[in-house]
Coordinates of C-alpha atoms in Angstrom, one line a residue:
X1 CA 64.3 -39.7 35.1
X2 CA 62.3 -38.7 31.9
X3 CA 62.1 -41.7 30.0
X4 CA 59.1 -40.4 27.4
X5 CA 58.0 -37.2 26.3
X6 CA 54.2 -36.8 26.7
X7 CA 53.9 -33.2 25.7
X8 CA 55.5 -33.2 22.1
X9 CA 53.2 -32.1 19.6
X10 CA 52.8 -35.1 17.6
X11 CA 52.3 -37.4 20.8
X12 CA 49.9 -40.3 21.2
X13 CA 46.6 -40.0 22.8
X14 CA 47.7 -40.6 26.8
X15 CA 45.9 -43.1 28.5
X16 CA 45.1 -43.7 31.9
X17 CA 46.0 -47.5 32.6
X18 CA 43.4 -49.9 34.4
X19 CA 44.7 -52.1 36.9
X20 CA 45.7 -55.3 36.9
X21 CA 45.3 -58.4 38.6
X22 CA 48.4 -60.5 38.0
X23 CA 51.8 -58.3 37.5
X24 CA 52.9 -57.6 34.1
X25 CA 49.5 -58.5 32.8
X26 CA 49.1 -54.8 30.6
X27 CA 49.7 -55.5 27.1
X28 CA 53.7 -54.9 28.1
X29 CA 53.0 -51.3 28.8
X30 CA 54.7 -51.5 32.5
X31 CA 57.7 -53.5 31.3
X32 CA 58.4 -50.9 28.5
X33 CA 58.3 -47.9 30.3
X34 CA 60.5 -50.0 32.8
X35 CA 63.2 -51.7 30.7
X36 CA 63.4 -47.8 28.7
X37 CA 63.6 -46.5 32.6
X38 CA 66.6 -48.9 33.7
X39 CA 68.1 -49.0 30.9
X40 CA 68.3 -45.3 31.2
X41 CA 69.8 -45.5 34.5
X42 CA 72.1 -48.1 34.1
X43 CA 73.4 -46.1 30.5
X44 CA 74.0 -43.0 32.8
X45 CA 75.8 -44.9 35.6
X46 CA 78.0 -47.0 33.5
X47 CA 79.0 -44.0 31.3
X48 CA 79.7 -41.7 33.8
X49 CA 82.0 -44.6 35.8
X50 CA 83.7 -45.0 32.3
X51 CA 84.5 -41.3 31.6
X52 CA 86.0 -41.1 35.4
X53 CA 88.2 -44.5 35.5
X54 CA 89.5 -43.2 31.6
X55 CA 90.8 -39.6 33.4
X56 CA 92.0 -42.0 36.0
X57 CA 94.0 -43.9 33.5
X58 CA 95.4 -41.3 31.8
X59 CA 96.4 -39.8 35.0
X60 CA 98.0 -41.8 36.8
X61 CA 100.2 -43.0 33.5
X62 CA 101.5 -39.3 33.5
X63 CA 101.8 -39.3 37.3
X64 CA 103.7 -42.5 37.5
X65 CA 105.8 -41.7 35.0
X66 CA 106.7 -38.0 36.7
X67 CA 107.3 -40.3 39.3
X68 CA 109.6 -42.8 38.1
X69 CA 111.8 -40.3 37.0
X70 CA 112.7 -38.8 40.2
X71 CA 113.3 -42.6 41.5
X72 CA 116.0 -43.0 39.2
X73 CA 117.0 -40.3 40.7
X74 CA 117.1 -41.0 44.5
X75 CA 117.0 -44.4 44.0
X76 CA 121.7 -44.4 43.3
X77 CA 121.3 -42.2 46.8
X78 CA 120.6 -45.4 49.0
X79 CA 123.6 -47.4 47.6
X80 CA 127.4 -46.0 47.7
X81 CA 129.6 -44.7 44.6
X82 CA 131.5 -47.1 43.1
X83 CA 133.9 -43.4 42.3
X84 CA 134.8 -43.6 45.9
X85 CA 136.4 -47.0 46.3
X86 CA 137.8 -46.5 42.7
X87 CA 139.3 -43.0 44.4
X88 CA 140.3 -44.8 47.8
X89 CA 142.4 -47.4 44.9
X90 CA 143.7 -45.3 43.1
X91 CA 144.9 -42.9 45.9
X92 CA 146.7 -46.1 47.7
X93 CA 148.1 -47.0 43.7
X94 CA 149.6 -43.2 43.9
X95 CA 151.6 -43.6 47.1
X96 CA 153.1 -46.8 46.7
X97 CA 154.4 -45.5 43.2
X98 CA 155.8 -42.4 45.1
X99 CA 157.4 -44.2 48.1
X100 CA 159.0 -46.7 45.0
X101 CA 159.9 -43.5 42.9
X102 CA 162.0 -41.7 46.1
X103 CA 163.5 -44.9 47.1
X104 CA 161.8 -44.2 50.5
X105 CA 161.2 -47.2 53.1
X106 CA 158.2 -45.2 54.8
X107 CA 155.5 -47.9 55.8
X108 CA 152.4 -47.1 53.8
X109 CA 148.6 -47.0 55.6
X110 CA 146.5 -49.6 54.2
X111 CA 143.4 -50.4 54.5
X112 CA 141.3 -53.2 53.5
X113 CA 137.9 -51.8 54.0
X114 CA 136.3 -49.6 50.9
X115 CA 134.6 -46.9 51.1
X116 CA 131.5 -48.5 49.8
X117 CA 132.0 -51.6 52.4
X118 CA 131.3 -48.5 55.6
X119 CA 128.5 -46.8 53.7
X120 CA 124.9 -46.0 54.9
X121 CA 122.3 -44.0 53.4
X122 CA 121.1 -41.0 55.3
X123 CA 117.4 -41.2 57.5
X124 CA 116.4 -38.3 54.6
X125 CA 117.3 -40.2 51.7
X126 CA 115.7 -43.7 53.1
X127 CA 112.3 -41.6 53.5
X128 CA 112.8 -39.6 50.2
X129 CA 112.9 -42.8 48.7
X130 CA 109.9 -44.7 50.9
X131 CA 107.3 -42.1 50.0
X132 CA 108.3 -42.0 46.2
X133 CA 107.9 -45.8 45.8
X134 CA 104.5 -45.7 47.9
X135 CA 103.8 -43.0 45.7
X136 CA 104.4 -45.3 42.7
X137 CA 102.6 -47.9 44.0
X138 CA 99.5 -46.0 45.0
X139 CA 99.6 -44.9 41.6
X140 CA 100.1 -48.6 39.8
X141 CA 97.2 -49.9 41.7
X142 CA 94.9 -47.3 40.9
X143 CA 95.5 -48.0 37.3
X144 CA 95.1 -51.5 37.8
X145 CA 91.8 -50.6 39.8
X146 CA 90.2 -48.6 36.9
X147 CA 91.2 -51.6 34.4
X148 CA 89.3 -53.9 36.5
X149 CA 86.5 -51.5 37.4
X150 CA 86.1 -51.1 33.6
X151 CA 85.9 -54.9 33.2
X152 CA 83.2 -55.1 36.2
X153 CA 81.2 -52.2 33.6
X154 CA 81.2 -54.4 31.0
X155 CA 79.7 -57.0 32.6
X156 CA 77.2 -55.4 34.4
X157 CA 76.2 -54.2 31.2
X158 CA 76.6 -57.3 28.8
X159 CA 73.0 -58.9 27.5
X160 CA 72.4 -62.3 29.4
X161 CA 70.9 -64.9 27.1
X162 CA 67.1 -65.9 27.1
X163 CA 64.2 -63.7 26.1
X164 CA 63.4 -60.1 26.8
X165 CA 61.7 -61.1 30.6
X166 CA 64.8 -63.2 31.7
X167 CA 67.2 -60.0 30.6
X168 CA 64.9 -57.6 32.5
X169 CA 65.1 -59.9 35.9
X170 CA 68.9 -60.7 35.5
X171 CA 69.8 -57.1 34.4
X172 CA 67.9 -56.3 37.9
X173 CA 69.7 -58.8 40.2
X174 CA 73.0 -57.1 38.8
X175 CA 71.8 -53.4 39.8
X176 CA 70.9 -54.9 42.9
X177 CA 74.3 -56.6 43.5
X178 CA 76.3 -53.4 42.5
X179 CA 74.0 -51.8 44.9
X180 CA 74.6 -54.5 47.7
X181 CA 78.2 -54.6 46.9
X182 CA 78.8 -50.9 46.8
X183 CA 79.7 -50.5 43.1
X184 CA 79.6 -47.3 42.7
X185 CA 81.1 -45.5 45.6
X186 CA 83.9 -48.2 45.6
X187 CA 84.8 -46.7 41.6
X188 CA 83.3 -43.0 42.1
X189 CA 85.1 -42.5 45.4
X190 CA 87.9 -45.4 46.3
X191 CA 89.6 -45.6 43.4
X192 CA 90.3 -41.7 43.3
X193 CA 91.2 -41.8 46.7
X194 CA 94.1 -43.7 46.0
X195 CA 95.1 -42.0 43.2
X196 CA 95.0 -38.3 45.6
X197 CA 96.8 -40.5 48.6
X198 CA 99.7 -41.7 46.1
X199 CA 99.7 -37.6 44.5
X200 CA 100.0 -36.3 48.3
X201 CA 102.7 -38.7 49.6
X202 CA 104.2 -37.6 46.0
X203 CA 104.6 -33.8 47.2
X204 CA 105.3 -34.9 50.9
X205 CA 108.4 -36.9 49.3
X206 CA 109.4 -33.9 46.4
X207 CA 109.1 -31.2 49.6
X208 CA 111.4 -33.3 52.0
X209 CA 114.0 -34.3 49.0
X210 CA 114.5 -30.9 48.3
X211 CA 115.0 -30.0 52.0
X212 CA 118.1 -32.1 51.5
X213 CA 119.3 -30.2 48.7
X214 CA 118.1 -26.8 49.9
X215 CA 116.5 -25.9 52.6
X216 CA 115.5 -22.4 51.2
X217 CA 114.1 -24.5 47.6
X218 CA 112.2 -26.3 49.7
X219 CA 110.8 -24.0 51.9
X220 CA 109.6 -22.1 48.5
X221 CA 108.2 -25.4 46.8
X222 CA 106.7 -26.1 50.1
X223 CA 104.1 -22.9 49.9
X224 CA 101.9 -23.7 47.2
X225 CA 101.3 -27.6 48.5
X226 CA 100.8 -26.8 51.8
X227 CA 97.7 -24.3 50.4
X228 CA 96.8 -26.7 47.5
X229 CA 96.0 -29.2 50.9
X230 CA 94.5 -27.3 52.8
X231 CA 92.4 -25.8 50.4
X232 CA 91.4 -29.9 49.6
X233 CA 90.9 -30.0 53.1
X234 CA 88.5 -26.9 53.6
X235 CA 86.2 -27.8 50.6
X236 CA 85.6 -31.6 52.1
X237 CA 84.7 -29.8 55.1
X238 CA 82.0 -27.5 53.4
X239 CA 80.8 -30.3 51.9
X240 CA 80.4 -32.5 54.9
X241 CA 78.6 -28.9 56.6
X242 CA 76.6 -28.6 53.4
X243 CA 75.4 -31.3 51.8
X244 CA 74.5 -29.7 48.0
X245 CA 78.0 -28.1 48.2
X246 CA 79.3 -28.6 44.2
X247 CA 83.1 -29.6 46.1
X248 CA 82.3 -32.6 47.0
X249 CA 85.1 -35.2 46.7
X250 CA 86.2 -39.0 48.2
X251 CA 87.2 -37.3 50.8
X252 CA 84.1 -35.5 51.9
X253 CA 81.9 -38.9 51.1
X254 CA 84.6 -41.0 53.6
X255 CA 84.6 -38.1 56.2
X256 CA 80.6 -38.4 55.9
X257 CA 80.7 -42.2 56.0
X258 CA 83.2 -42.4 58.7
X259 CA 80.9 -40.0 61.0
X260 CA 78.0 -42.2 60.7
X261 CA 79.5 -45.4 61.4
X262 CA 82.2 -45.0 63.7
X263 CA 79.5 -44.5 66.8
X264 CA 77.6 -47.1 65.8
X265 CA 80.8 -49.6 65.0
X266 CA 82.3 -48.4 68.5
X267 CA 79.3 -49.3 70.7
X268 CA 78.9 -52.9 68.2
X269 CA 82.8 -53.3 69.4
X270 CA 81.6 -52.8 73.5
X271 CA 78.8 -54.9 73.4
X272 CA 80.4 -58.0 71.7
X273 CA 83.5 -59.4 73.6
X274 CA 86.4 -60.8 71.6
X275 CA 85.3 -64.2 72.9
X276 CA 81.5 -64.4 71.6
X277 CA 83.4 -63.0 67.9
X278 CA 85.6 -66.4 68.1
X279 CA 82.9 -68.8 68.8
X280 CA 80.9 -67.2 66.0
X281 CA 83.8 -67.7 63.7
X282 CA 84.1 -71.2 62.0
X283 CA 86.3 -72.2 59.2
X284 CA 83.7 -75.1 58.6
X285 CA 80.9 -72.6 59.0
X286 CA 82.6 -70.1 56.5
X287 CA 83.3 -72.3 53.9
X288 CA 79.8 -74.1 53.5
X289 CA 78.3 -70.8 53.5
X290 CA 80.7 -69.7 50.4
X291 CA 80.2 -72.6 48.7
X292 CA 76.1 -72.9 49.1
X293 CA 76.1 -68.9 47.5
X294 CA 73.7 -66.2 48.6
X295 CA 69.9 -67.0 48.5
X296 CA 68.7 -65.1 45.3
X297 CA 65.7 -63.1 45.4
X298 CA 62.4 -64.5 44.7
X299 CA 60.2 -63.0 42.0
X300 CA 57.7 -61.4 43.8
X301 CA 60.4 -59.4 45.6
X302 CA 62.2 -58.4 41.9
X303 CA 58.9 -56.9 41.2
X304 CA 58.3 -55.2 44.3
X305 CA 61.9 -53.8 43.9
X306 CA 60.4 -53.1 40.1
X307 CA 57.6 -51.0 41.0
X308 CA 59.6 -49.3 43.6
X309 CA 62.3 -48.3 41.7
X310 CA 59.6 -47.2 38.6
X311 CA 58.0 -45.1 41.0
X312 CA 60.6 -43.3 43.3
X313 CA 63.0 -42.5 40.1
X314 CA 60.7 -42.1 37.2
X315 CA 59.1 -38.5 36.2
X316 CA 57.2 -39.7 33.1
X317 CA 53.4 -40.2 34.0
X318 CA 52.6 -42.6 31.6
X319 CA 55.4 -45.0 33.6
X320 CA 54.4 -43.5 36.9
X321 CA 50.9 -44.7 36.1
X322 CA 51.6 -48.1 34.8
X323 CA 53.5 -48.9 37.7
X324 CA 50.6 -47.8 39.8
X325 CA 48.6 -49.9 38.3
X326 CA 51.1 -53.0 39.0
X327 CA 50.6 -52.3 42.7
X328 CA 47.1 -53.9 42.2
X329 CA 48.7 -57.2 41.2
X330 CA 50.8 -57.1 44.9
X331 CA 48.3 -59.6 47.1
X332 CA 50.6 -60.8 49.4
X333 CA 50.7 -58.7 52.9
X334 CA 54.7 -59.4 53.2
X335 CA 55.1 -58.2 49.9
X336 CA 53.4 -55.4 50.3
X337 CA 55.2 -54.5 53.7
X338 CA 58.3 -54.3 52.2
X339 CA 57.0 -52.1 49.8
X340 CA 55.4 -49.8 52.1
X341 CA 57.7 -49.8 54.7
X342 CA 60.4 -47.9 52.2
X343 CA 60.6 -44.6 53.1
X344 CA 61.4 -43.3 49.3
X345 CA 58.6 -44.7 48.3
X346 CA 56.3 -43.9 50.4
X347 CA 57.0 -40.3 50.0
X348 CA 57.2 -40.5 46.1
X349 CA 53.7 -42.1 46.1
X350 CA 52.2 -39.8 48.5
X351 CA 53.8 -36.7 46.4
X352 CA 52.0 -38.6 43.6
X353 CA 48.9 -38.9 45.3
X354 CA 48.5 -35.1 46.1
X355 CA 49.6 -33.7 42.9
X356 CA 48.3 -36.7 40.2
X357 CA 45.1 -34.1 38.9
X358 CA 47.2 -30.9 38.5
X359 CA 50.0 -32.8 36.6
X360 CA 47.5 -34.5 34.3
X361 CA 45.9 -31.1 33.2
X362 CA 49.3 -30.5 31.8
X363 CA 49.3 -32.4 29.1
X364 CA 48.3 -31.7 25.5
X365 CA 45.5 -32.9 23.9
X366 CA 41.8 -33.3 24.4
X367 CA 40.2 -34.4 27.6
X368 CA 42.6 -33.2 30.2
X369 CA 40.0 -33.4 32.6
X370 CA 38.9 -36.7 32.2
X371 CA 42.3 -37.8 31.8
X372 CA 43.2 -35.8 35.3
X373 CA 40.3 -37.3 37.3
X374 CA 40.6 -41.1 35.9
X375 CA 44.2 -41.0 37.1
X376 CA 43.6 -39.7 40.3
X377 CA 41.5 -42.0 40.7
X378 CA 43.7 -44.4 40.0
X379 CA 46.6 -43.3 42.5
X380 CA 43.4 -43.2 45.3
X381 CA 42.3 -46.9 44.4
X382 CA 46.1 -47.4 44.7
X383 CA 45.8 -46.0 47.9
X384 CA 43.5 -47.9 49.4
X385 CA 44.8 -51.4 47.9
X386 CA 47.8 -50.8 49.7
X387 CA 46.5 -50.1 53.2
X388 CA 44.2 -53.2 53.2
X389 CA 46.5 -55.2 52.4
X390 CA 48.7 -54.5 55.1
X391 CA 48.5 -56.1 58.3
X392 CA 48.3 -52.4 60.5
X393 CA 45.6 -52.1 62.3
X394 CA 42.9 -49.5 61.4
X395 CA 42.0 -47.1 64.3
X396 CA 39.6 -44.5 63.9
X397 CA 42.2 -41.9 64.3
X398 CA 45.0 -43.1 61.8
X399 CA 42.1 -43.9 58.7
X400 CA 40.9 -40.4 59.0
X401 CA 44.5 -39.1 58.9
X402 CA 44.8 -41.2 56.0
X403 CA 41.2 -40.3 54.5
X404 CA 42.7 -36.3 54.8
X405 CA 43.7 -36.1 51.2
X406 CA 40.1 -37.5 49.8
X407 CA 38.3 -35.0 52.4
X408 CA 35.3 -33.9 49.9
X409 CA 35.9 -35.8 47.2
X410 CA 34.2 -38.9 45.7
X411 CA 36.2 -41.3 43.4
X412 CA 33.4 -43.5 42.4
X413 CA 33.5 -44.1 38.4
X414 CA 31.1 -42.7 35.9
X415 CA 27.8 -45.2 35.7
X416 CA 28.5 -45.4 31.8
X417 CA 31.9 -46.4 32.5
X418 CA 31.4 -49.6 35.1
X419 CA 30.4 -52.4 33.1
X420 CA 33.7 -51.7 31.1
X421 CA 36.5 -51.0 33.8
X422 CA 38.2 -53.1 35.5
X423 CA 36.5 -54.8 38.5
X424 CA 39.5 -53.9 41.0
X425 CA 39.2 -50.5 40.2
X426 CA 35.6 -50.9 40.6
X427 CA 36.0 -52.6 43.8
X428 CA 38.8 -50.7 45.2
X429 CA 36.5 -47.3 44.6
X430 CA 33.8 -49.1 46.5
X431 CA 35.7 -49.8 49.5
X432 CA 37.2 -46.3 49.8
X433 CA 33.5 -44.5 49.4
X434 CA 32.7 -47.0 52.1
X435 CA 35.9 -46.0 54.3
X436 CA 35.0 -42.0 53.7
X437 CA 31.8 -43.2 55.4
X438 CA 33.3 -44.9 58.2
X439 CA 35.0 -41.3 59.2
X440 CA 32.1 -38.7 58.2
X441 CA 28.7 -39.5 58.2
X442 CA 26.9 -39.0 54.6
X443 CA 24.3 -37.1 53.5
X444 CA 20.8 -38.4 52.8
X445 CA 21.7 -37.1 49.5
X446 CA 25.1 -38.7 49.5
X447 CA 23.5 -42.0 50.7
X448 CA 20.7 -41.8 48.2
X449 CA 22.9 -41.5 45.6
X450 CA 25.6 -44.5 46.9
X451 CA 22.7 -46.8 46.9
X452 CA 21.5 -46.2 43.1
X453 CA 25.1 -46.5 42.5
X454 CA 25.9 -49.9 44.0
X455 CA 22.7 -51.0 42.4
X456 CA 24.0 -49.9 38.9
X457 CA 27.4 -51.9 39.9
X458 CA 24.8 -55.3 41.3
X459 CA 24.5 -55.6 37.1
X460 CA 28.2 -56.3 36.8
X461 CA 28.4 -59.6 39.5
X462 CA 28.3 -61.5 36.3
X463 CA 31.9 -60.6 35.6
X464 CA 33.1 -63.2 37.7
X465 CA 35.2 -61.4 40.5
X466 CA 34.5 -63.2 43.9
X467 CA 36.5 -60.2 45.7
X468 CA 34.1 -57.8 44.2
X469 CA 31.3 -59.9 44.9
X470 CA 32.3 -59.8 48.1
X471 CA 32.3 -56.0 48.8
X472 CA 29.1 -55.7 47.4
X473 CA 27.6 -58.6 49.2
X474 CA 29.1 -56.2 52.8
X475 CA 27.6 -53.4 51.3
X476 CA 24.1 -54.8 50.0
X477 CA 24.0 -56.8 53.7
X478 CA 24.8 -53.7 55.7
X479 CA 23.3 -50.7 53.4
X480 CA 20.8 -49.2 55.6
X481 CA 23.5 -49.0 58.5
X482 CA 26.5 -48.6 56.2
X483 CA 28.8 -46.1 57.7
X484 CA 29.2 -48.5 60.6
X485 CA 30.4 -51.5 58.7
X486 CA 33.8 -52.8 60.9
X487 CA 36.6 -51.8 59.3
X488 CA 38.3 -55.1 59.5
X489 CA 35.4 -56.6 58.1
X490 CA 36.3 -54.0 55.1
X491 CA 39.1 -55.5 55.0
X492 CA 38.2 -59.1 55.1
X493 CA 35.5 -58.2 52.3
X494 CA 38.3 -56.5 49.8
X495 CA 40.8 -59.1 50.2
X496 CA 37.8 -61.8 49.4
X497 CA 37.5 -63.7 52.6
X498 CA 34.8 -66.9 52.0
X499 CA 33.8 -66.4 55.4
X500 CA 32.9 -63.2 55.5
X501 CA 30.3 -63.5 52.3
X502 CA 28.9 -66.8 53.7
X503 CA 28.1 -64.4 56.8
X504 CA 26.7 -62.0 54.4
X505 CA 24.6 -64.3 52.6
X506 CA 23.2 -65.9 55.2
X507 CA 22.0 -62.5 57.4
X508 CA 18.2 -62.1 56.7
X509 CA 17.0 -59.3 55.6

């Protein structure tokens, strides 16, 4: 999703954010690119539902009106003709006016059972007219479907009251809900189901009513169906073998679905006994649990699910950036778990991580360079805040895996630049030049050059960041033996840990 054009000609200067300490925090720079971004989203999801339940609608009006029209058809079939008792009378009329006539005294057959009273429809007829009506109503709830669907639309899209931050968090519970509740594939992919179930019992019904008028008619009807199903048929297959087939259809997505949760629904089935489902079922149970509602989610997970969604969906880097940025805000380690721990997102960011400096010398406009190199630097910092707040541990092996991509390079920031940036960029920098040298040893030239550098950052404990003060306090304390500073001590240091500075201040030396 493209929700800003950075490479018009008349664009604004671009600017690489600095991070932030509490979310949201930027001057409203993240929560414009993010309410333009879902907005977005949400404008292309409810449209395209809308255009689909409209072709619906005007479907299955046509369809259920082809349909009622060969019911009033079949529908006289099941009950007798009233000609044929009126015949049976009439006949019975005739002879005793013959036998009255001739002067005859012949005794005259009666009988007081009509031909209506001994009728019974044929088996074909009874199904003929079965499969129509289920056609029908197949049809009539479908309609009904897409008239509701189109009402859940409108909600999901209709402004709640409150300001602009209460319609951003409540406008993302109800993506979240359609998500949870299957929105979506129950409009995209149910609701045309029924529609093609009530048009294929249709043809079932036409083929085996005109069996009973003709044999040979039907036989010839018959052809075209039978290859317009299987051809349905074959193209769910090929898209079940091949996933970017362009026939994809319900079908295909409940084939799909029905593959990957059968097995798993079968062995669920074997494992619990009938029994143990009983005693977990309780009326009592069932109804406090409706009434109480389901536990909302708590802000600091609406703007993890936030920044995750900016990130994996987004293609704009000034709203790839500012959500980076937000990542800095995250300090809590379950937090930043279950931000981690999604596999979309972790590819995204890592995609973002590799290829930040070659996308940034893309863009119009002076600077490129600079521009490239501050926001790599930024996705590196990133990076870094990310793994130390997560409770994994750090083996030797696993950091230099991670360390792989910033083999060679140094992200420390420009000495004329520190005493304006921000002091977690500053501090996050730090920790990863001190992680590099945890892997490879430095140079004497390297370390030369690290320790003129933290001396030059020393002039900026005045900005009051205790977290910063403590990384340079590990640092200052461990300088002339800093590649071997523990790594959970790194970690203790970055998140701010009391403990570890009092340790540091009080070591002599």
């Amino acid at each position: 999703m493209n929700s800003a054009a950075q490479n018009l000609p008349n664009a604004p200067v671009f600017e690489v954010p600095d991070p932030i300490d509490e979310f949201g925090q930027d001057g409203g720079k993240f929560y414009r690119c993010y309410d333009a971004l879902a907005d977005e989203i949400d404008e292309d999801m409810v449209k395209g539902l809308k255009e689909q339940l409209d072709g619906m609608l005007i479907f299955a009006g046509i369809f259920a009106g082809v349909n009622s029209a060969f019911l009033a058809i079949t529908l006289p079939l099941l009950s007798a003709d009233p000609s044929d008792d009126i015949t049976a009378l009439l006949a019975q009329n005739n002879a005793i006016l013959i036998q009255m006539v001739t002067g005859r005294n012949d005794s005259i057959p009666t009988t007081s059972r009509l031909p209506s009273a001994e009728f019974s429809p044929s088996r074909d007829v009874l199904a003929v007219n079965a499969l129509f009506s289920l056609s029908l109503a197949f049809a009539i709830m479908s309609s009904f479907l897409a008239v509701l669907g189109r009402q859940w639309l409108v909600y999901y899209r209709k402004k709640s009251g409150g300001g602009p931050d209460r319609q951003r968090w409540v406008q993302l519970k109800r993506f979240l809900g359609a998500e949870r509740w299957q929105l979506e594939p129950i409009l995209d992919d149910v609701l045309p189901s029924l529609l093609q179930l009530g048009l294929i019992i249709f043809c079932a019904s036409l083929i085996l009513y005109l069996r009973h008028l003709s044999p040979t008619i039907s036989f010839i009807v018959g052809i075209p169906m039978y290859v317009g199903l299987a051809f349905f048929v074959g193209s769910a297959l090929c898209a079940i073998w091949d996933r970017f087939c362009p026939f994809q259809s319900p079908l295909s997505h409940v084939m799909i679905w029905s593959a990957r949760t059968i097995p798993s629904a079968v062995k669920t089935i074997q494992v619990l006994r009938w029994e143990q489902l009983s005693r977990g079922f309780s009326i009592k149970r069932w109804v406090e649990t409706l009434s109480k509602g389901r536990e909302e989610e708590s802000p600091g997970s609406l703007q993890v699910i936030a920044l995750r969604r900016a990130i994996c969906t987004s293609d704009d880097p000034a709203t790839l950036l500012n959500a980076t940025a937000n990542i800095f805000s995250i300090k809590d380690v379950a937090r930043m778990e279950e931000l981690w721990t999604d596999p979309s997102f972790r590819e995204r960011f890592n995609e973002q991580l590799r290829s930040s400096y070659s996308r940034m010398l893309q863009l119009r406009g002076r600077d490129q360079t600079n521009i490239a190199r501050a926001a790599q630097r930024l996705y590196a910092a990133a990076s870094v805040h990310i793994i130390l707040y997560r409770n994994t541990r750090m083996s030797l092996p696993s950091l230099a895996r991670w360390l792989r991509p910033f083999r060679g390079k140094s992200f420390l920031i420009p000495d004329l630049q520190i005493p304006e940036c921000s002091t977690c960029l500053l501090r996050s920098t730090l920790t990863l030049t001190v992680l590099q040298a945890c892997v490879e040893k430095p140079s004497l030239e390297t370390f030369t050059g690290f320790c003129n550098y933290v001396f030059a950052c020393s002039l900026n404990w005045e900005r009051q960041d205790w977290r910063l003060f403590c990384v340079l306090s590990l640092i200052t304390s461990n300088l002339p033996d800093w590649q071997n500073i523990s790594r959970d001590s790194v970690r203790e240091a970055y998140r701010g840990f009391v403990k570890l500075l009092l340790d540091c201040l009080r070591r002599p030396g």
